[in-house]
Amino acid sequence: MKFYLLALVPPIAVAAAGQIGPAPGPLRVIGGPATGGCIAGAVSLPPDGVGFQTIHPDRSAFWGTPQTIAGLQFLARQAAAAGLPSLLMEDISRARGGPMPGGHISHQMGLDADVGLDMRPRPPLSQAERQTIELRSMVRPDGREVDPSAWSPAVVSLLHMAAGLPDVDRILVNPAIKQQLCREVTTDRSWLHVIRPWYGHAAHMHIHFRCPAGQDACQELAAPPPGDGCDASLQWWFDRLDAPARPTVPHRPPPAPAACAAIVSGG
Ligand SMILES: [Zn+2]
């Protein structure tokens, strides 16, 4: 057990009215980011805590593995100690995992979390603001550069802290954000390995944690290639902005792992 788990709040077994609660423990994390999956024994991130607030409570879900929830709380405490504004936490997973509204293929196993990147100083959000806030993009509309009116060293600090969390597998951000880190980070660049470019992700980062120890039915992603990723693989994302748009192929999600049927349905 790592030290930061000691601060974990007790598991909350009560879900909001009308919503199914978590499947009882012990913890079981089943599936993978390519197939979707589910979770038993999930715990929930409280609506507020030191250095964070959850947002969009009517359309988001805040359940995860104990390691995910503790990691997010640890990140928020670190950010608060560094003088950063409260982190705004979006989707993690539903109480039993499985498909999320909005079509996330990940976020199904309690191992993924979206955290807003806007680090401009601001007061805590009111209840109404938490429902309606739209996270500010860090990237220009053309997708080629960060937006200097939103970007700051505090955003770099937050990404650096997140990349150093225990058990973090990778963090997805918009290619323009990755590009800016490649330019700005000059001393220790080892953590850039964890920060990977992906579609969207201009207003939030997507933190993906590794499978907890002993979860044999939990599939890891293939490891990112070695190095800081500030290379031709990053340039590819900008080259494709110039390429003609290709017709989109309808995506049919693969069937969920069979072991998830009972967990997700509540049986
Ligand atoms: Zn996400």
PDB file of C-alpha atoms and ligand atoms in Angstrom:
ATOM      1  CA  MET A   1       0.000   0.000   0.000  1.00  0.00           C
ATOM      2  CA  LYS A   2       1.351   3.385  -0.895  1.00  0.00           C
ATOM      3  CA  PHE A   3       1.347   6.218   1.583  1.00  0.00           C
ATOM      4  CA  TYR A   4      -1.224   8.270  -0.216  1.00  0.00           C
ATOM      5  CA  LEU A   5      -3.847   5.538   0.140  1.00  0.00           C
ATOM      6  CA  LEU A   6      -3.954   6.257   3.844  1.00  0.00           C
ATOM      7  CA  ALA A   7      -5.900   9.423   3.136  1.00  0.00           C
ATOM      8  CA  LEU A   8      -8.577   7.597   1.179  1.00  0.00           C
ATOM      9  CA  VAL A   9     -12.107   8.265   2.310  1.00  0.00           C
ATOM     10  CA  PRO A  10     -14.098   5.196   3.295  1.00  0.00           C
ATOM     11  CA  PRO A  11     -15.921   3.575   0.374  1.00  0.00           C
ATOM     12  CA  ILE A  12     -19.266   5.210  -0.231  1.00  0.00           C
ATOM     13  CA  ALA A  13     -21.894   2.595  -0.959  1.00  0.00           C
ATOM     14  CA  VAL A  14     -24.778   4.979  -1.466  1.00  0.00           C
ATOM     15  CA  ALA A  15     -25.517   6.303  -4.937  1.00  0.00           C
ATOM     16  CA  ALA A  16     -27.730   9.208  -5.934  1.00  0.00           C
ATOM     17  CA  ALA A  17     -31.447   8.518  -6.002  1.00  0.00           C
ATOM     18  CA  GLY A  18     -32.457   6.484  -9.031  1.00  0.00           C
ATOM     19  CA  GLN A  19     -28.922   5.369  -9.803  1.00  0.00           C
ATOM     20  CA  ILE A  20     -27.548   1.941  -9.189  1.00  0.00           C
ATOM     21  CA  GLY A  21     -24.793   1.806  -6.588  1.00  0.00           C
ATOM     22  CA  PRO A  22     -21.488   0.036  -6.874  1.00  0.00           C
ATOM     23  CA  ALA A  23     -21.281  -3.737  -7.116  1.00  0.00           C
ATOM     24  CA  PRO A  24     -20.048  -5.010  -3.757  1.00  0.00           C
ATOM     25  CA  GLY A  25     -16.352  -5.645  -3.265  1.00  0.00           C
ATOM     26  CA  PRO A  26     -13.774  -7.030  -3.302  1.00  0.00           C
ATOM     27  CA  LEU A  27     -12.359  -4.917  -6.100  1.00  0.00           C
ATOM     28  CA  ARG A  28     -12.661  -6.501  -9.562  1.00  0.00           C
ATOM     29  CA  VAL A  29     -11.555  -4.590 -12.640  1.00  0.00           C
ATOM     30  CA  ILE A  30     -12.522  -6.371 -15.845  1.00  0.00           C
ATOM     31  CA  GLY A  31     -11.809  -5.507 -19.475  1.00  0.00           C
ATOM     32  CA  GLY A  32      -9.560  -3.108 -21.319  1.00  0.00           C
ATOM     33  CA  PRO A  33      -9.594   0.267 -23.011  1.00  0.00           C
ATOM     34  CA  ALA A  34     -10.269  -1.338 -26.412  1.00  0.00           C
ATOM     35  CA  THR A  35     -13.194  -3.478 -25.313  1.00  0.00           C
ATOM     36  CA  GLY A  36     -14.755  -1.599 -22.481  1.00  0.00           C
ATOM     37  CA  GLY A  37     -15.285  -3.262 -19.181  1.00  0.00           C
ATOM     38  CA  CYS A  38     -16.678  -2.897 -15.707  1.00  0.00           C
ATOM     39  CA  ILE A  39     -15.755  -2.666 -12.060  1.00  0.00           C
ATOM     40  CA  ALA A  40     -16.954  -4.136  -8.776  1.00  0.00           C
ATOM     41  CA  GLY A  41     -15.958  -2.628  -5.459  1.00  0.00           C
ATOM     42  CA  ALA A  42     -15.726   0.925  -6.853  1.00  0.00           C
ATOM     43  CA  VAL A  43     -15.418   3.915  -4.530  1.00  0.00           C
ATOM     44  CA  SER A  44     -16.524   7.437  -5.284  1.00  0.00           C
ATOM     45  CA  LEU A  45     -14.862  10.806  -5.429  1.00  0.00           C
ATOM     46  CA  PRO A  46     -16.777  13.178  -3.136  1.00  0.00           C
ATOM     47  CA  PRO A  47     -18.251  16.305  -4.758  1.00  0.00           C
ATOM     48  CA  ASP A  48     -15.687  18.500  -2.980  1.00  0.00           C
ATOM     49  CA  GLY A  49     -12.365  18.026  -1.288  1.00  0.00           C
ATOM     50  CA  VAL A  50      -9.050  19.732  -0.700  1.00  0.00           C
ATOM     51  CA  GLY A  51      -8.122  21.337  -4.003  1.00  0.00           C
ATOM     52  CA  PHE A  52     -10.965  20.052  -6.163  1.00  0.00           C
ATOM     53  CA  GLN A  53     -14.613  20.240  -7.140  1.00  0.00           C
ATOM     54  CA  THR A  54     -16.555  17.850  -9.368  1.00  0.00           C
ATOM     55  CA  ILE A  55     -18.479  19.368 -12.262  1.00  0.00           C
ATOM     56  CA  HIS A  56     -21.484  18.382 -14.385  1.00  0.00           C
ATOM     57  CA  PRO A  57     -22.890  16.138 -11.634  1.00  0.00           C
ATOM     58  CA  ASP A  58     -26.075  15.523 -13.622  1.00  0.00           C
ATOM     59  CA  ARG A  59     -24.267  13.978 -16.585  1.00  0.00           C
ATOM     60  CA  SER A  60     -20.986  12.752 -15.153  1.00  0.00           C
ATOM     61  CA  ALA A  61     -20.015   9.852 -12.936  1.00  0.00           C
ATOM     62  CA  PHE A  62     -17.315   9.838 -10.319  1.00  0.00           C
ATOM     63  CA  TRP A  63     -16.602   6.218  -9.424  1.00  0.00           C
ATOM     64  CA  GLY A  64     -13.269   4.474  -9.701  1.00  0.00           C
ATOM     65  CA  THR A  65     -10.806   2.060  -8.186  1.00  0.00           C
ATOM     66  CA  PRO A  66      -9.460   3.065  -4.765  1.00  0.00           C
ATOM     67  CA  GLN A  67      -6.128   3.809  -6.463  1.00  0.00           C
ATOM     68  CA  THR A  68      -7.750   6.117  -9.039  1.00  0.00           C
ATOM     69  CA  ILE A  69      -9.750   8.062  -6.465  1.00  0.00           C
ATOM     70  CA  ALA A  70      -6.788   8.344  -4.078  1.00  0.00           C
ATOM     71  CA  GLY A  71      -4.560   9.435  -6.955  1.00  0.00           C
ATOM     72  CA  LEU A  72      -6.952  12.220  -7.936  1.00  0.00           C
ATOM     73  CA  GLN A  73      -7.259  13.413  -4.343  1.00  0.00           C
ATOM     74  CA  PHE A  74      -3.481  13.373  -4.015  1.00  0.00           C
ATOM     75  CA  LEU A  75      -3.132  15.399  -7.216  1.00  0.00           C
ATOM     76  CA  ALA A  76      -5.631  17.956  -5.934  1.00  0.00           C
ATOM     77  CA  ARG A  77      -3.807  18.312  -2.617  1.00  0.00           C
ATOM     78  CA  GLN A  78      -0.515  18.770  -4.445  1.00  0.00           C
ATOM     79  CA  ALA A  79      -2.077  21.389  -6.716  1.00  0.00           C
ATOM     80  CA  ALA A  80      -3.562  23.256  -3.749  1.00  0.00           C
ATOM     81  CA  ALA A  81      -0.216  23.215  -1.957  1.00  0.00           C
ATOM     82  CA  ALA A  82       1.376  24.713  -5.058  1.00  0.00           C
ATOM     83  CA  GLY A  83      -1.171  27.535  -5.092  1.00  0.00           C
ATOM     84  CA  LEU A  84      -3.076  26.332  -8.152  1.00  0.00           C
ATOM     85  CA  PRO A  85      -6.840  26.899  -8.364  1.00  0.00           C
ATOM     86  CA  SER A  86      -9.230  24.080  -7.436  1.00  0.00           C
ATOM     87  CA  LEU A  87      -9.124  21.275  -9.967  1.00  0.00           C
ATOM     88  CA  LEU A  88     -12.342  20.630 -11.830  1.00  0.00           C
ATOM     89  CA  MET A  89     -12.988  16.901 -12.048  1.00  0.00           C
ATOM     90  CA  GLU A  90     -15.186  15.487 -14.799  1.00  0.00           C
ATOM     91  CA  ASP A  91     -16.035  11.947 -15.779  1.00  0.00           C
ATOM     92  CA  ILE A  92     -14.387   8.989 -14.102  1.00  0.00           C
ATOM     93  CA  SER A  93     -16.702   5.935 -14.394  1.00  0.00           C
ATOM     94  CA  ARG A  94     -20.195   4.838 -13.450  1.00  0.00           C
ATOM     95  CA  ALA A  95     -20.656   2.999 -10.172  1.00  0.00           C
ATOM     96  CA  ARG A  96     -20.330  -0.374 -11.909  1.00  0.00           C
ATOM     97  CA  GLY A  97     -18.425   0.861 -14.930  1.00  0.00           C
ATOM     98  CA  GLY A  98     -19.644  -0.069 -18.384  1.00  0.00           C
ATOM     99  CA  PRO A  99     -20.542   2.301 -21.219  1.00  0.00           C
ATOM    100  CA  MET A 100     -20.844   5.973 -20.352  1.00  0.00           C
ATOM    101  CA  PRO A 101     -23.240   8.476 -21.862  1.00  0.00           C
ATOM    102  CA  GLY A 102     -21.321  10.369 -24.508  1.00  0.00           C
ATOM    103  CA  GLY A 103     -19.708   7.294 -25.996  1.00  0.00           C
ATOM    104  CA  HIS A 104     -16.447   7.098 -24.096  1.00  0.00           C
ATOM    105  CA  ILE A 105     -14.899   3.748 -24.976  1.00  0.00           C
ATOM    106  CA  SER A 106     -12.609   4.202 -22.013  1.00  0.00           C
ATOM    107  CA  HIS A 107     -13.887   5.374 -18.620  1.00  0.00           C
ATOM    108  CA  GLN A 108     -15.511   1.953 -18.225  1.00  0.00           C
ATOM    109  CA  MET A 109     -13.302   0.379 -15.573  1.00  0.00           C
ATOM    110  CA  GLY A 110     -12.668   3.081 -13.000  1.00  0.00           C
ATOM    111  CA  LEU A 111      -9.152   3.719 -14.321  1.00  0.00           C
ATOM    112  CA  ASP A 112      -9.709   6.943 -16.285  1.00  0.00           C
ATOM    113  CA  ALA A 113     -10.423  10.482 -15.175  1.00  0.00           C
ATOM    114  CA  ASP A 114     -10.881  13.803 -16.955  1.00  0.00           C
ATOM    115  CA  VAL A 115      -9.461  16.864 -15.193  1.00  0.00           C
ATOM    116  CA  GLY A 116      -9.820  20.441 -16.463  1.00  0.00           C
ATOM    117  CA  LEU A 117      -6.634  22.229 -17.487  1.00  0.00           C
ATOM    118  CA  ASP A 118      -7.696  25.852 -17.039  1.00  0.00           C
ATOM    119  CA  MET A 119      -5.403  27.170 -14.300  1.00  0.00           C
ATOM    120  CA  ARG A 120      -6.438  30.825 -14.409  1.00  0.00           C
ATOM    121  CA  PRO A 121      -7.234  32.045 -10.879  1.00  0.00           C
ATOM    122  CA  ARG A 122     -10.932  31.912 -10.026  1.00  0.00           C
ATOM    123  CA  PRO A 123     -13.179  31.544  -6.977  1.00  0.00           C
ATOM    124  CA  PRO A 124     -14.844  28.214  -6.194  1.00  0.00           C
ATOM    125  CA  LEU A 125     -17.823  27.408  -8.398  1.00  0.00           C
ATOM    126  CA  SER A 126     -21.359  27.732  -7.073  1.00  0.00           C
ATOM    127  CA  GLN A 127     -23.701  24.751  -7.334  1.00  0.00           C
ATOM    128  CA  ALA A 128     -25.311  26.252 -10.436  1.00  0.00           C
ATOM    129  CA  GLU A 129     -21.960  26.967 -12.046  1.00  0.00           C
ATOM    130  CA  ARG A 130     -20.847  23.399 -11.468  1.00  0.00           C
ATOM    131  CA  GLN A 131     -23.712  22.212 -13.632  1.00  0.00           C
ATOM    132  CA  THR A 132     -23.240  24.629 -16.479  1.00  0.00           C
ATOM    133  CA  ILE A 133     -19.531  25.395 -16.706  1.00  0.00           C
ATOM    134  CA  GLU A 134     -17.876  24.561 -19.987  1.00  0.00           C
ATOM    135  CA  LEU A 135     -14.178  24.015 -19.592  1.00  0.00           C
ATOM    136  CA  ARG A 136     -11.978  26.522 -21.383  1.00  0.00           C
ATOM    137  CA  SER A 137      -9.885  25.164 -24.248  1.00  0.00           C
ATOM    138  CA  MET A 138      -6.116  25.604 -23.999  1.00  0.00           C
ATOM    139  CA  VAL A 139      -5.791  25.387 -27.807  1.00  0.00           C
ATOM    140  CA  ARG A 140      -6.437  27.806 -30.652  1.00  0.00           C
ATOM    141  CA  PRO A 141      -9.435  26.952 -32.835  1.00  0.00           C
ATOM    142  CA  ASP A 142      -7.136  25.924 -35.707  1.00  0.00           C
ATOM    143  CA  GLY A 143      -5.593  23.245 -33.494  1.00  0.00           C
ATOM    144  CA  ARG A 144      -2.006  24.224 -34.292  1.00  0.00           C
ATOM    145  CA  GLU A 145      -0.918  26.074 -31.160  1.00  0.00           C
ATOM    146  CA  VAL A 146      -1.975  26.610 -27.578  1.00  0.00           C
ATOM    147  CA  ASP A 147      -4.030  29.715 -26.860  1.00  0.00           C
ATOM    148  CA  PRO A 148      -1.668  32.166 -25.105  1.00  0.00           C
ATOM    149  CA  SER A 149      -4.579  33.798 -23.284  1.00  0.00           C
ATOM    150  CA  ALA A 150      -5.322  30.498 -21.513  1.00  0.00           C
ATOM    151  CA  TRP A 151      -1.922  28.816 -21.351  1.00  0.00           C
ATOM    152  CA  SER A 152       0.444  29.476 -18.436  1.00  0.00           C
ATOM    153  CA  PRO A 153       3.261  27.868 -16.465  1.00  0.00           C
ATOM    154  CA  ALA A 154       0.609  26.688 -14.012  1.00  0.00           C
ATOM    155  CA  VAL A 155      -0.812  24.379 -16.687  1.00  0.00           C
ATOM    156  CA  VAL A 156       2.649  22.897 -17.182  1.00  0.00           C
ATOM    157  CA  SER A 157       2.952  22.429 -13.406  1.00  0.00           C
ATOM    158  CA  LEU A 158      -0.370  20.606 -13.238  1.00  0.00           C
ATOM    159  CA  LEU A 159       0.548  18.276 -16.085  1.00  0.00           C
ATOM    160  CA  HIS A 160       3.932  17.600 -14.476  1.00  0.00           C
ATOM    161  CA  MET A 161       2.269  16.722 -11.157  1.00  0.00           C
ATOM    162  CA  ALA A 162      -0.246  14.445 -12.869  1.00  0.00           C
ATOM    163  CA  ALA A 163       2.486  12.663 -14.826  1.00  0.00           C
ATOM    164  CA  GLY A 164       4.242  11.894 -11.548  1.00  0.00           C
ATOM    165  CA  LEU A 165       1.260  10.283  -9.837  1.00  0.00           C
ATOM    166  CA  PRO A 166       1.759   6.718  -8.684  1.00  0.00           C
ATOM    167  CA  ASP A 167       0.355   4.133 -11.081  1.00  0.00           C
ATOM    168  CA  VAL A 168      -0.273   6.604 -13.927  1.00  0.00           C
ATOM    169  CA  ASP A 169      -0.024   4.812 -17.252  1.00  0.00           C
ATOM    170  CA  ARG A 170      -0.422   7.811 -19.568  1.00  0.00           C
ATOM    171  CA  ILE A 171      -2.131  11.174 -19.891  1.00  0.00           C
ATOM    172  CA  LEU A 172      -3.876  12.179 -23.119  1.00  0.00           C
ATOM    173  CA  VAL A 173      -3.827  15.809 -24.230  1.00  0.00           C
ATOM    174  CA  ASN A 174      -4.392  17.681 -27.469  1.00  0.00           C
ATOM    175  CA  PRO A 175      -1.367  17.545 -29.822  1.00  0.00           C
ATOM    176  CA  ALA A 176      -0.934  21.327 -29.550  1.00  0.00           C
ATOM    177  CA  ILE A 177      -0.550  20.951 -25.767  1.00  0.00           C
ATOM    178  CA  LYS A 178       2.015  18.202 -26.180  1.00  0.00           C
ATOM    179  CA  GLN A 179       3.865  20.342 -28.718  1.00  0.00           C
ATOM    180  CA  GLN A 180       3.988  23.260 -26.275  1.00  0.00           C
ATOM    181  CA  LEU A 181       5.376  21.023 -23.519  1.00  0.00           C
ATOM    182  CA  CYS A 182       8.032  19.778 -25.938  1.00  0.00           C
ATOM    183  CA  ARG A 183       9.106  23.386 -26.444  1.00  0.00           C
ATOM    184  CA  GLU A 184       8.832  24.654 -22.866  1.00  0.00           C
ATOM    185  CA  VAL A 185      10.120  21.845 -20.699  1.00  0.00           C
ATOM    186  CA  THR A 186      13.865  22.152 -20.677  1.00  0.00           C
ATOM    187  CA  THR A 187      15.193  20.526 -17.532  1.00  0.00           C
ATOM    188  CA  ASP A 188      13.745  17.134 -16.578  1.00  0.00           C
ATOM    189  CA  ARG A 189      11.981  15.943 -19.723  1.00  0.00           C
ATOM    190  CA  SER A 190      11.502  12.340 -18.621  1.00  0.00           C
ATOM    191  CA  TRP A 191       7.861  12.923 -17.673  1.00  0.00           C
ATOM    192  CA  LEU A 192       6.953  13.972 -21.209  1.00  0.00           C
ATOM    193  CA  HIS A 193       6.951  10.252 -22.044  1.00  0.00           C
ATOM    194  CA  VAL A 194       3.706   9.904 -20.098  1.00  0.00           C
ATOM    195  CA  ILE A 195       1.958  12.786 -21.908  1.00  0.00           C
ATOM    196  CA  ARG A 196       0.540  11.494 -25.203  1.00  0.00           C
ATOM    197  CA  PRO A 197      -1.240  13.392 -27.998  1.00  0.00           C
ATOM    198  CA  TRP A 198      -4.814  12.468 -28.853  1.00  0.00           C
ATOM    199  CA  TYR A 199      -7.886  13.900 -30.548  1.00  0.00           C
ATOM    200  CA  GLY A 200      -9.770  16.574 -28.602  1.00  0.00           C
ATOM    201  CA  HIS A 201      -8.531  16.916 -25.034  1.00  0.00           C
ATOM    202  CA  ALA A 202      -7.958  20.640 -25.444  1.00  0.00           C
ATOM    203  CA  ALA A 203      -9.815  21.651 -22.276  1.00  0.00           C
ATOM    204  CA  HIS A 204      -9.113  18.642 -20.067  1.00  0.00           C
ATOM    205  CA  MET A 205      -6.487  15.983 -19.659  1.00  0.00           C
ATOM    206  CA  HIS A 206      -7.447  12.344 -19.584  1.00  0.00           C
ATOM    207  CA  ILE A 207      -5.516  10.481 -16.912  1.00  0.00           C
ATOM    208  CA  HIS A 208      -5.319   6.711 -17.365  1.00  0.00           C
ATOM    209  CA  PHE A 209      -4.145   4.622 -14.430  1.00  0.00           C
ATOM    210  CA  ARG A 210      -2.622   1.158 -14.709  1.00  0.00           C
ATOM    211  CA  CYS A 211      -4.502  -1.945 -13.646  1.00  0.00           C
ATOM    212  CA  PRO A 212      -4.340  -2.416  -9.875  1.00  0.00           C
ATOM    213  CA  ALA A 213      -2.117  -5.253  -8.689  1.00  0.00           C
ATOM    214  CA  GLY A 214      -3.674  -8.700  -8.861  1.00  0.00           C
ATOM    215  CA  GLN A 215      -6.424  -7.784 -11.344  1.00  0.00           C
ATOM    216  CA  ASP A 216      -5.843 -10.538 -13.895  1.00  0.00           C
ATOM    217  CA  ALA A 217      -8.952  -9.683 -15.935  1.00  0.00           C
ATOM    218  CA  CYS A 218      -7.796  -6.077 -16.388  1.00  0.00           C
ATOM    219  CA  GLN A 219      -5.941  -5.484 -19.656  1.00  0.00           C
ATOM    220  CA  GLU A 220      -3.149  -2.935 -19.855  1.00  0.00           C
ATOM    221  CA  LEU A 221      -2.574  -0.743 -22.893  1.00  0.00           C
ATOM    222  CA  ALA A 222       0.569  -1.340 -24.920  1.00  0.00           C
ATOM    223  CA  ALA A 223       3.361   0.805 -23.502  1.00  0.00           C
ATOM    224  CA  PRO A 224       4.047   4.062 -25.360  1.00  0.00           C
ATOM    225  CA  PRO A 225       7.260   4.010 -27.395  1.00  0.00           C
ATOM    226  CA  PRO A 226      10.362   5.071 -25.468  1.00  0.00           C
ATOM    227  CA  GLY A 227      11.454   8.690 -25.502  1.00  0.00           C
ATOM    228  CA  ASP A 228       9.747  12.016 -24.939  1.00  0.00           C
ATOM    229  CA  GLY A 229       7.435  11.735 -27.951  1.00  0.00           C
ATOM    230  CA  CYS A 230       8.550  15.104 -29.319  1.00  0.00           C
ATOM    231  CA  ASP A 231       9.304  13.616 -32.719  1.00  0.00           C
ATOM    232  CA  ALA A 232       7.767  12.611 -36.050  1.00  0.00           C
ATOM    233  CA  SER A 233       4.955  10.840 -34.238  1.00  0.00           C
ATOM    234  CA  LEU A 234       3.862  14.216 -32.876  1.00  0.00           C
ATOM    235  CA  GLN A 235       4.275  15.954 -36.235  1.00  0.00           C
ATOM    236  CA  TRP A 236       1.866  13.393 -37.717  1.00  0.00           C
ATOM    237  CA  TRP A 237      -0.970  15.043 -35.822  1.00  0.00           C
ATOM    238  CA  PHE A 238      -0.285  18.401 -37.434  1.00  0.00           C
ATOM    239  CA  ASP A 239       0.234  16.945 -40.909  1.00  0.00           C
ATOM    240  CA  ARG A 240      -3.201  15.420 -40.761  1.00  0.00           C
ATOM    241  CA  LEU A 241      -4.713  18.876 -40.177  1.00  0.00           C
ATOM    242  CA  ASP A 242      -3.648  19.655 -43.763  1.00  0.00           C
ATOM    243  CA  ALA A 243      -4.911  16.377 -45.218  1.00  0.00           C
ATOM    244  CA  PRO A 244      -8.361  16.162 -46.835  1.00  0.00           C
ATOM    245  CA  ALA A 245     -10.992  14.891 -44.434  1.00  0.00           C
ATOM    246  CA  ARG A 246     -11.681  11.200 -44.786  1.00  0.00           C
ATOM    247  CA  PRO A 247     -15.197   9.799 -44.511  1.00  0.00           C
ATOM    248  CA  THR A 248     -15.828   8.546 -41.038  1.00  0.00           C
ATOM    249  CA  VAL A 249     -16.519   4.863 -40.651  1.00  0.00           C
ATOM    250  CA  PRO A 250     -19.309   4.016 -38.238  1.00  0.00           C
ATOM    251  CA  HIS A 251     -17.741   2.537 -35.144  1.00  0.00           C
ATOM    252  CA  ARG A 252     -19.379  -0.472 -33.620  1.00  0.00           C
ATOM    253  CA  PRO A 253     -18.257  -0.992 -30.053  1.00  0.00           C
ATOM    254  CA  PRO A 254     -17.042  -4.506 -29.322  1.00  0.00           C
ATOM    255  CA  PRO A 255     -19.116  -6.624 -26.957  1.00  0.00           C
ATOM    256  CA  ALA A 256     -18.305  -6.066 -23.321  1.00  0.00           C
ATOM    257  CA  PRO A 257     -16.492  -8.858 -21.506  1.00  0.00           C
ATOM    258  CA  ALA A 258     -18.966 -11.601 -20.559  1.00  0.00           C
ATOM    259  CA  ALA A 259     -18.047 -11.350 -16.899  1.00  0.00           C
ATOM    260  CA  CYS A 260     -19.401  -7.786 -16.892  1.00  0.00           C
ATOM    261  CA  ALA A 261     -23.005  -8.696 -17.615  1.00  0.00           C
ATOM    262  CA  ALA A 262     -23.873  -9.524 -14.028  1.00  0.00           C
ATOM    263  CA  ILE A 263     -21.879  -6.645 -12.571  1.00  0.00           C
ATOM    264  CA  VAL A 264     -23.288  -3.898 -14.787  1.00  0.00           C
ATOM    265  CA  SER A 265     -26.903  -5.122 -14.673  1.00  0.00           C
ATOM    266  CA  GLY A 266     -26.820  -5.364 -10.934  1.00  0.00           C
ATOM    267  CA  GLY A 267     -27.437  -9.094 -10.913  1.00  0.00           C
TER     268      GLY A 267
HETATM  269 ZN    ZN B   1     -11.502  11.041 -20.766  1.00  0.00          ZN
END
